[in-house]
Amino acid sequence: MYSISPPRERRLLWLLMLTQFTLIMDFMVMMPLGPQIMRALHISPAQFAAAVSAYSLCGGLSGLLAATYIDRFDRRKLLLAMYALFALSNLACALADSYALLLASRAFAGISGGVLGSIIMAIIADVIPAQRRGAATGTVMTSFSVASVIGVPVGVLLGAHFHWSAPFWLLVALSLLIWIGGARAVPPLDRHLSQQPHSLAQALPNLLRLFANPRHLNAFALTLMLTTSQMLVIPFISPMLVANHGIDPSQLSWMYMAGGVAAFFTSRLIGRLADRHGKQRVYRIAVLVSLLPVLFVTHLPAVGFIAMLLFFPVFMVSMNGRMVPLQALQTTVPQPEQRGAYLSANSAVMSLGTGIGAWLGGLMLSTDASGHIAGYGAVGWIAASLALCSALWVGRVSAADTAPAPVPGGERRDETA
């Protein structure tokens, strides 16, 4: 464990939060920019979905493979090197004038972003004592709320008033400033190099053993089902609203801001309900509540901007209401000594589900002669069915302390509190 002063620790946590903020904004801002990107590059919904999924698929795979080499480098040097590559990927995206370059730049961003996510969690584990690690992680994870409430709306406004590449130019500028701050705020973190790391020959078998655990597989399957369900729908809301309902792209920022604020203020309440009434029970209820908003947004009648502004917070809260108990449940699945590796693997599975959902959703959509997006209703039914399957599957997920070695003749499936 490293010993750094409280002021320097706070600066480090804020630096990591800002780094995470740019990663989340980089991924999230692509979805509401869909209408402008599709029009500027003359691409179909399926091609746009492939660009969205390229980030997630590459991020998931790179994050998973990072477990085999991340402990072989000074964390500071690796953080700065990968963040420089992340900034370059955003520069490439901002300069993209063809679909091929856009796709390649998004894949490049996913590769660097997946490794950065693992590095951030490793630095927290190295520097912050265990008794304060939860609060430190919470500080870094506020980046999601900040990205939802500020980052994405600002990016959408820039894209609407200037060019779709404007948010990525902003990310390049922010990344350069944060990189300079990181070079000053992050101390050398190489003490772990004095310990003999696992050989590369051992790394892959250790990773396979993590996935071979039946309890882990049940939990990973739950994550995959829910993230695939969500991303079948979410990336195509903005293109559908612009193409089918005539909503101006500049108005989308207000919707995302309203949804982000609503999700921010309800997350803690949902978390407390999950602690009090059981994570599995609250998850099932949240899935059932979310079915109506999902089917409504994918079978949207003729509505205007005001109606969508009022509805979007309901939709965002319902989506977030499923993720909060899921993430809380996932922390109970591994044994303590496997928690870091397990959560990194679960994050990779989440990224893979995100990419698969966006890719499959794009394949099911088409653009008719009038420029309207068709097939969204069928996507909604599949997303709702998959979410419902996950509500049934969650009973197979059990905590480490309630899932001892299998007993012949039966399988224990206790409710996780």
Short mmCIF file of C-alpha atoms in Angstrom, two decimals:
data_model
loop_
_atom_site.label_atom_id
_atom_site.label_comp_id
_atom_site.label_asym_id
_atom_site.label_seq_id
_atom_site.Cartn_x
_atom_site.Cartn_y
_atom_site.Cartn_z
CA MET A 1 0.00 0.00 0.00
CA TYR A 2 1.30 3.44 -0.95
CA SER A 3 1.31 6.30 1.53
CA ILE A 4 0.38 9.70 0.10
CA SER A 5 -0.88 12.83 1.81
CA PRO A 6 -4.67 13.49 1.97
CA PRO A 7 -4.48 16.53 -0.35
CA ARG A 8 -2.55 14.56 -2.95
CA GLU A 9 -4.95 11.65 -2.57
CA ARG A 10 -7.90 13.95 -3.27
CA ARG A 11 -6.16 15.36 -6.33
CA LEU A 12 -5.48 11.84 -7.57
CA LEU A 13 -9.12 10.78 -7.14
CA TRP A 14 -10.38 13.87 -8.96
CA LEU A 15 -7.89 13.22 -11.75
CA LEU A 16 -9.13 9.63 -12.07
CA MET A 17 -12.74 10.86 -12.02
CA LEU A 18 -12.03 13.29 -14.87
CA THR A 19 -10.29 10.53 -16.81
CA GLN A 20 -13.31 8.28 -16.36
CA PHE A 21 -15.59 11.18 -17.31
CA THR A 22 -13.92 11.51 -20.72
CA LEU A 23 -14.16 7.75 -21.29
CA ILE A 24 -17.90 7.71 -20.53
CA MET A 25 -18.64 10.86 -22.50
CA ASP A 26 -16.70 9.48 -25.47
CA PHE A 27 -18.97 6.43 -25.57
CA MET A 28 -22.28 8.03 -24.62
CA VAL A 29 -22.14 11.07 -26.91
CA MET A 30 -22.06 8.87 -30.03
CA MET A 31 -25.67 7.75 -29.59
CA PRO A 32 -27.46 11.14 -29.66
CA LEU A 33 -25.14 12.22 -32.49
CA GLY A 34 -26.49 9.39 -34.62
CA PRO A 35 -28.73 11.52 -36.88
CA GLN A 36 -25.93 13.94 -37.81
CA ILE A 37 -23.35 11.18 -38.34
CA MET A 38 -25.68 9.08 -40.48
CA ARG A 39 -26.56 12.08 -42.63
CA ALA A 40 -22.99 13.42 -42.96
CA LEU A 41 -21.35 10.08 -43.83
CA HIS A 42 -24.38 8.67 -45.72
CA ILE A 43 -24.55 5.50 -43.63
CA SER A 44 -27.42 3.23 -42.59
CA PRO A 45 -28.64 2.48 -39.05
CA ALA A 46 -26.81 -0.86 -39.22
CA GLN A 47 -23.51 0.85 -40.09
CA PHE A 48 -24.00 3.39 -37.31
CA ALA A 49 -24.72 0.53 -34.89
CA ALA A 50 -21.50 -1.16 -35.95
CA ALA A 51 -19.55 2.02 -35.12
CA VAL A 52 -21.18 2.14 -31.67
CA SER A 53 -20.60 -1.55 -31.02
CA ALA A 54 -16.97 -1.40 -32.22
CA TYR A 55 -16.09 0.70 -29.18
CA SER A 56 -17.81 -1.66 -26.74
CA LEU A 57 -16.59 -4.92 -28.27
CA CYS A 58 -12.98 -3.74 -28.49
CA GLY A 59 -13.20 -2.21 -25.00
CA GLY A 60 -14.51 -5.44 -23.52
CA LEU A 61 -11.86 -7.59 -25.14
CA SER A 62 -9.00 -5.21 -24.30
CA GLY A 63 -10.19 -4.88 -20.70
CA LEU A 64 -10.30 -8.65 -20.37
CA LEU A 65 -6.84 -9.13 -21.87
CA ALA A 66 -5.45 -6.33 -19.68
CA ALA A 67 -5.58 -8.73 -16.74
CA THR A 68 -2.72 -10.68 -18.33
CA TYR A 69 -0.23 -7.78 -18.50
CA ILE A 70 -1.42 -4.79 -16.44
CA ASP A 71 0.69 -5.80 -13.40
CA ARG A 72 3.90 -5.82 -15.46
CA PHE A 73 4.11 -2.02 -15.83
CA ASP A 74 4.34 1.06 -13.66
CA ARG A 75 0.69 2.12 -13.31
CA ARG A 76 1.54 5.79 -13.84
CA LYS A 77 3.43 5.17 -17.08
CA LEU A 78 0.75 2.83 -18.39
CA LEU A 79 -2.02 5.30 -17.50
CA LEU A 80 -0.30 8.18 -19.30
CA ALA A 81 0.60 6.07 -22.33
CA MET A 82 -2.90 4.65 -22.80
CA TYR A 83 -4.55 8.03 -22.18
CA ALA A 84 -2.36 9.58 -24.89
CA LEU A 85 -3.58 6.86 -27.26
CA PHE A 86 -7.16 7.59 -26.18
CA ALA A 87 -6.68 11.28 -27.05
CA LEU A 88 -5.28 10.27 -30.46
CA SER A 89 -8.32 8.05 -31.08
CA ASN A 90 -10.62 11.03 -30.47
CA LEU A 91 -8.52 13.15 -32.80
CA ALA A 92 -8.91 10.46 -35.47
CA CYS A 93 -12.67 10.40 -34.86
CA ALA A 94 -12.91 14.19 -35.13
CA LEU A 95 -11.03 14.08 -38.45
CA ALA A 96 -13.01 11.13 -39.84
CA ASP A 97 -14.48 11.96 -43.22
CA SER A 98 -15.42 8.39 -44.17
CA TYR A 99 -17.19 5.51 -42.51
CA ALA A 100 -14.07 3.32 -42.59
CA LEU A 101 -12.05 5.92 -40.66
CA LEU A 102 -14.89 6.42 -38.17
CA LEU A 103 -15.14 2.67 -37.55
CA ALA A 104 -11.37 2.31 -37.08
CA SER A 105 -11.16 5.29 -34.73
CA ARG A 106 -14.02 3.97 -32.58
CA ALA A 107 -12.36 0.56 -32.33
CA PHE A 108 -9.08 2.27 -31.38
CA ALA A 109 -10.90 4.31 -28.71
CA GLY A 110 -12.45 1.14 -27.32
CA ILE A 111 -9.10 -0.64 -27.07
CA SER A 112 -7.48 2.22 -25.15
CA GLY A 113 -10.60 2.90 -23.06
CA GLY A 114 -10.94 -0.73 -21.97
CA VAL A 115 -7.37 -0.79 -20.65
CA LEU A 116 -7.79 2.61 -18.94
CA GLY A 117 -10.81 1.35 -17.02
CA SER A 118 -8.74 -1.50 -15.61
CA ILE A 119 -5.84 0.82 -14.75
CA ILE A 120 -8.11 3.22 -12.86
CA MET A 121 -9.47 0.44 -10.65
CA ALA A 122 -5.96 -0.94 -10.08
CA ILE A 123 -4.68 2.48 -8.95
CA ILE A 124 -7.56 2.83 -6.49
CA ALA A 125 -6.78 -0.62 -5.07
CA ASP A 126 -3.06 0.24 -4.78
CA VAL A 127 -3.34 3.68 -3.19
CA ILE A 128 -6.56 3.74 -1.13
CA PRO A 129 -6.84 1.66 2.08
CA ALA A 130 -9.58 -0.97 2.06
CA GLN A 131 -11.70 0.83 4.67
CA ARG A 132 -11.94 3.91 2.41
CA ARG A 133 -11.94 2.20 -0.96
CA GLY A 134 -15.73 2.22 -1.34
CA ALA A 135 -15.93 5.99 -0.88
CA ALA A 136 -13.01 6.49 -3.26
CA THR A 137 -14.67 4.33 -5.90
CA GLY A 138 -17.89 6.29 -5.42
CA THR A 139 -16.00 9.54 -6.06
CA VAL A 140 -14.59 8.22 -9.31
CA MET A 141 -17.95 6.76 -10.36
CA THR A 142 -19.66 10.16 -10.10
CA SER A 143 -18.15 10.59 -13.56
CA PHE A 144 -21.15 8.75 -15.00
CA SER A 145 -23.60 11.24 -13.53
CA VAL A 146 -21.47 14.21 -14.59
CA ALA A 147 -21.22 12.81 -18.11
CA SER A 148 -24.99 12.25 -18.24
CA VAL A 149 -25.96 15.66 -16.87
CA ILE A 150 -23.24 17.87 -18.38
CA GLY A 151 -20.96 16.05 -20.83
CA VAL A 152 -23.50 14.49 -23.19
CA PRO A 153 -25.89 17.51 -23.36
CA VAL A 154 -22.96 19.86 -24.07
CA GLY A 155 -21.66 17.47 -26.70
CA VAL A 156 -25.06 17.23 -28.38
CA LEU A 157 -25.42 21.03 -28.43
CA LEU A 158 -21.98 21.41 -30.01
CA GLY A 159 -22.83 18.74 -32.57
CA ALA A 160 -26.14 20.41 -33.43
CA HIS A 161 -24.80 23.97 -33.76
CA PHE A 162 -21.42 23.25 -35.38
CA HIS A 163 -20.55 19.79 -36.72
CA TRP A 164 -20.94 16.26 -35.43
CA SER A 165 -17.17 16.16 -34.85
CA ALA A 166 -17.25 19.12 -32.42
CA PRO A 167 -17.74 16.97 -29.25
CA PHE A 168 -14.69 14.92 -30.19
CA TRP A 169 -12.57 18.05 -30.62
CA LEU A 170 -13.74 19.01 -27.13
CA LEU A 171 -12.67 15.59 -25.85
CA VAL A 172 -9.24 16.01 -27.44
CA ALA A 173 -8.77 19.34 -25.66
CA LEU A 174 -10.01 17.95 -22.33
CA SER A 175 -7.80 14.87 -22.69
CA LEU A 176 -4.70 16.99 -23.23
CA LEU A 177 -5.43 19.06 -20.11
CA ILE A 178 -6.15 15.95 -18.03
CA TRP A 179 -2.98 14.24 -19.35
CA ILE A 180 -0.91 17.21 -18.19
CA GLY A 181 -2.66 17.09 -14.81
CA GLY A 182 -2.03 13.34 -14.61
CA ALA A 183 1.67 13.79 -15.31
CA ARG A 184 1.78 16.06 -12.25
CA ALA A 185 -0.74 14.43 -9.89
CA VAL A 186 -0.10 10.70 -10.30
CA PRO A 187 2.95 9.49 -8.37
CA PRO A 188 5.15 6.62 -9.58
CA LEU A 189 3.23 3.41 -8.87
CA ASP A 190 5.74 0.63 -9.44
CA ARG A 191 6.02 -1.05 -6.04
CA HIS A 192 4.07 -4.06 -7.29
CA LEU A 193 6.87 -4.73 -9.79
CA SER A 194 9.09 -5.98 -6.95
CA GLN A 195 6.77 -8.97 -6.63
CA GLN A 196 7.10 -11.78 -9.10
CA PRO A 197 4.07 -11.50 -11.42
CA HIS A 198 2.22 -14.50 -12.72
CA SER A 199 3.80 -15.77 -15.91
CA LEU A 200 1.91 -15.26 -19.13
CA ALA A 201 1.52 -19.04 -19.25
CA GLN A 202 -0.43 -18.86 -15.97
CA ALA A 203 -2.49 -15.77 -16.82
CA LEU A 204 -4.77 -17.42 -19.39
CA PRO A 205 -5.53 -20.52 -17.26
CA ASN A 206 -6.34 -18.23 -14.29
CA LEU A 207 -8.72 -16.27 -16.50
CA LEU A 208 -10.35 -19.47 -17.77
CA ARG A 209 -10.81 -20.73 -14.20
CA LEU A 210 -12.64 -17.50 -13.39
CA PHE A 211 -15.12 -18.20 -16.19
CA ALA A 212 -15.33 -21.91 -15.42
CA ASN A 213 -16.99 -21.26 -12.04
CA PRO A 214 -20.73 -22.04 -12.50
CA ARG A 215 -21.75 -19.27 -10.08
CA HIS A 216 -19.70 -16.76 -12.04
CA LEU A 217 -21.14 -17.97 -15.34
CA ASN A 218 -24.70 -17.49 -14.10
CA ALA A 219 -23.89 -13.93 -13.05
CA PHE A 220 -22.06 -13.13 -16.29
CA ALA A 221 -25.04 -14.43 -18.27
CA LEU A 222 -27.32 -12.08 -16.33
CA THR A 223 -25.08 -9.11 -17.14
CA LEU A 224 -24.94 -10.10 -20.80
CA MET A 225 -28.74 -10.42 -21.07
CA LEU A 226 -29.49 -7.05 -19.49
CA THR A 227 -26.84 -5.00 -21.30
CA THR A 228 -27.80 -6.57 -24.65
CA SER A 229 -31.46 -5.76 -23.94
CA GLN A 230 -30.69 -2.13 -23.14
CA MET A 231 -28.43 -1.52 -26.12
CA LEU A 232 -30.90 -3.03 -28.57
CA VAL A 233 -32.97 0.12 -27.90
CA ILE A 234 -30.91 3.02 -26.53
CA PRO A 235 -28.53 3.85 -29.45
CA PHE A 236 -31.43 4.33 -31.88
CA ILE A 237 -33.69 6.60 -29.82
CA SER A 238 -32.12 9.80 -31.16
CA PRO A 239 -32.04 8.76 -34.85
CA MET A 240 -35.65 7.59 -34.55
CA LEU A 241 -36.84 10.83 -32.91
CA VAL A 242 -35.14 12.96 -35.58
CA ALA A 243 -36.06 10.83 -38.61
CA ASN A 244 -39.57 9.70 -37.63
CA HIS A 245 -40.86 12.51 -35.40
CA GLY A 246 -39.09 15.61 -36.65
CA ILE A 247 -37.45 16.54 -33.35
CA ASP A 248 -34.55 18.94 -33.86
CA PRO A 249 -31.10 17.51 -32.94
CA SER A 250 -30.43 20.55 -30.71
CA GLN A 251 -33.46 19.61 -28.57
CA LEU A 252 -32.03 16.18 -27.77
CA SER A 253 -29.56 17.70 -25.29
CA TRP A 254 -32.43 18.84 -23.03
CA MET A 255 -33.89 15.34 -23.04
CA TYR A 256 -30.61 13.73 -22.07
CA MET A 257 -30.02 16.35 -19.40
CA ALA A 258 -33.47 15.77 -17.88
CA GLY A 259 -32.94 12.01 -17.98
CA GLY A 260 -29.47 12.24 -16.43
CA VAL A 261 -30.69 14.45 -13.57
CA ALA A 262 -33.59 12.09 -12.84
CA ALA A 263 -31.32 9.03 -12.85
CA PHE A 264 -28.79 10.80 -10.61
CA PHE A 265 -31.35 11.63 -7.91
CA THR A 266 -33.06 8.22 -7.94
CA SER A 267 -29.98 5.97 -7.94
CA ARG A 268 -29.38 6.13 -4.19
CA LEU A 269 -33.06 5.52 -3.44
CA ILE A 270 -33.09 2.43 -5.63
CA GLY A 271 -29.86 1.25 -4.00
CA ARG A 272 -31.37 1.61 -0.53
CA LEU A 273 -34.46 -0.33 -1.63
CA ALA A 274 -32.20 -3.10 -2.94
CA ASP A 275 -30.35 -3.26 0.40
CA ARG A 276 -33.58 -3.31 2.37
CA HIS A 277 -35.76 -5.64 0.31
CA GLY A 278 -33.22 -7.82 -1.50
CA LYS A 279 -31.29 -7.17 -4.67
CA GLN A 280 -32.95 -9.92 -6.67
CA ARG A 281 -36.46 -8.83 -5.68
CA VAL A 282 -35.83 -5.18 -6.52
CA TYR A 283 -34.22 -6.20 -9.82
CA ARG A 284 -37.28 -8.21 -10.82
CA ILE A 285 -39.60 -5.33 -9.94
CA ALA A 286 -37.42 -2.86 -11.84
CA VAL A 287 -37.47 -5.07 -14.94
CA LEU A 288 -41.26 -5.35 -14.85
CA VAL A 289 -41.63 -1.58 -14.40
CA SER A 290 -39.23 -0.94 -17.31
CA LEU A 291 -41.16 -3.02 -19.86
CA LEU A 292 -43.80 -0.35 -20.50
CA PRO A 293 -41.30 2.51 -21.15
CA VAL A 294 -39.27 0.26 -23.46
CA LEU A 295 -42.31 -0.75 -25.49
CA PHE A 296 -43.61 2.82 -25.51
CA VAL A 297 -40.39 4.34 -26.89
CA THR A 298 -40.10 1.63 -29.57
CA HIS A 299 -43.77 1.99 -30.62
CA LEU A 300 -43.88 5.76 -30.23
CA PRO A 301 -47.04 7.51 -31.47
CA ALA A 302 -46.96 10.96 -33.01
CA VAL A 303 -45.61 13.07 -30.14
CA GLY A 304 -43.75 16.36 -29.90
CA PHE A 305 -40.69 17.55 -28.05
CA ILE A 306 -42.51 18.51 -24.81
CA ALA A 307 -44.04 15.06 -24.47
CA MET A 308 -40.65 13.42 -24.98
CA LEU A 309 -39.01 15.82 -22.53
CA LEU A 310 -41.50 14.66 -19.89
CA PHE A 311 -41.21 10.99 -20.82
CA PHE A 312 -37.43 10.68 -21.14
CA PRO A 313 -36.70 10.96 -17.39
CA VAL A 314 -39.15 8.10 -16.82
CA PHE A 315 -37.33 6.02 -19.41
CA MET A 316 -33.87 6.80 -18.00
CA VAL A 317 -34.92 6.07 -14.42
CA SER A 318 -36.42 2.74 -15.49
CA MET A 319 -33.19 1.77 -17.29
CA ASN A 320 -31.03 2.89 -14.37
CA GLY A 321 -33.39 1.13 -11.94
CA ARG A 322 -32.36 -2.21 -13.44
CA MET A 323 -28.62 -1.50 -13.41
CA VAL A 324 -28.35 -0.41 -9.75
CA PRO A 325 -29.50 -3.71 -8.15
CA LEU A 326 -27.65 -5.68 -10.83
CA GLN A 327 -24.32 -4.02 -10.01
CA ALA A 328 -24.93 -4.36 -6.28
CA LEU A 329 -25.72 -8.05 -6.75
CA GLN A 330 -22.57 -8.62 -8.81
CA THR A 331 -20.32 -7.45 -5.96
CA THR A 332 -21.64 -10.30 -3.78
CA VAL A 333 -20.90 -13.11 -6.26
CA PRO A 334 -17.10 -13.64 -6.05
CA GLN A 335 -15.00 -14.70 -3.12
CA PRO A 336 -13.13 -11.71 -1.62
CA GLU A 337 -9.78 -12.81 -3.03
CA GLN A 338 -11.28 -12.96 -6.55
CA ARG A 339 -13.31 -9.76 -6.38
CA GLY A 340 -10.98 -7.55 -8.42
CA ALA A 341 -10.50 -10.06 -11.23
CA TYR A 342 -14.20 -10.95 -11.22
CA LEU A 343 -15.42 -7.35 -11.43
CA SER A 344 -12.95 -6.63 -14.24
CA ALA A 345 -14.28 -9.65 -16.12
CA ASN A 346 -17.86 -8.59 -15.46
CA SER A 347 -17.07 -5.13 -16.81
CA ALA A 348 -15.71 -6.77 -19.95
CA VAL A 349 -18.86 -8.87 -20.29
CA MET A 350 -20.92 -5.70 -19.90
CA SER A 351 -18.98 -4.06 -22.72
CA LEU A 352 -19.45 -7.12 -24.92
CA GLY A 353 -23.20 -7.12 -24.25
CA THR A 354 -23.31 -3.42 -25.08
CA GLY A 355 -21.60 -4.03 -28.41
CA ILE A 356 -23.70 -7.09 -29.28
CA GLY A 357 -26.95 -5.27 -28.49
CA ALA A 358 -26.10 -2.23 -30.62
CA TRP A 359 -24.93 -4.42 -33.48
CA LEU A 360 -28.02 -6.67 -33.48
CA GLY A 361 -30.37 -3.69 -33.13
CA GLY A 362 -28.79 -2.02 -36.14
CA LEU A 363 -29.14 -5.18 -38.24
CA MET A 364 -32.90 -5.23 -37.55
CA LEU A 365 -33.50 -1.61 -38.59
CA SER A 366 -33.83 -0.16 -42.05
CA THR A 367 -34.59 3.20 -43.65
CA ASP A 368 -37.61 3.45 -45.96
CA ALA A 369 -38.02 5.63 -49.05
CA SER A 370 -39.26 8.59 -46.98
CA GLY A 371 -36.21 8.48 -44.72
CA HIS A 372 -38.07 6.99 -41.73
CA ILE A 373 -36.47 4.26 -39.61
CA ALA A 374 -38.44 0.99 -39.74
CA GLY A 375 -38.30 -2.12 -37.57
CA TYR A 376 -37.93 -0.40 -34.19
CA GLY A 377 -41.10 -2.01 -32.83
CA ALA A 378 -39.73 -5.52 -33.37
CA VAL A 379 -36.49 -4.49 -31.67
CA GLY A 380 -38.54 -3.32 -28.68
CA TRP A 381 -40.33 -6.65 -28.30
CA ILE A 382 -37.04 -8.56 -28.40
CA ALA A 383 -35.46 -6.19 -25.86
CA ALA A 384 -38.46 -6.55 -23.52
CA SER A 385 -38.43 -10.34 -23.86
CA LEU A 386 -34.71 -10.52 -23.10
CA ALA A 387 -35.15 -8.30 -20.04
CA LEU A 388 -37.98 -10.53 -18.84
CA CYS A 389 -35.77 -13.60 -19.27
CA SER A 390 -33.14 -11.89 -17.13
CA ALA A 391 -35.74 -11.35 -14.39
CA LEU A 392 -36.29 -15.12 -14.33
CA TRP A 393 -32.56 -15.89 -14.59
CA VAL A 394 -31.60 -13.66 -11.64
CA GLY A 395 -32.77 -16.42 -9.26
CA ARG A 396 -29.80 -18.49 -10.42
CA VAL A 397 -27.32 -15.85 -9.21
CA SER A 398 -26.17 -16.37 -5.63
CA ALA A 399 -23.68 -14.68 -3.34
CA ALA A 400 -20.39 -16.34 -2.46
CA ASP A 401 -21.37 -16.88 1.16
CA THR A 402 -24.64 -18.56 0.17
CA ALA A 403 -23.13 -20.78 -2.49
CA PRO A 404 -20.76 -23.30 -0.93
CA ALA A 405 -19.41 -26.32 -2.73
CA PRO A 406 -22.19 -28.17 -4.58
CA VAL A 407 -24.05 -30.72 -2.49
CA PRO A 408 -24.96 -33.96 -4.27
CA GLY A 409 -28.64 -34.17 -5.08
CA GLY A 410 -29.45 -30.47 -4.98
CA GLU A 411 -28.47 -26.94 -5.84
CA ARG A 412 -28.74 -24.06 -3.44
CA ARG A 413 -30.35 -20.88 -4.73
CA ASP A 414 -30.92 -18.52 -1.88
CA GLU A 415 -32.30 -15.01 -2.28
CA THR A 416 -29.44 -12.53 -2.09
CA ALA A 417 -30.16 -9.75 0.35
#
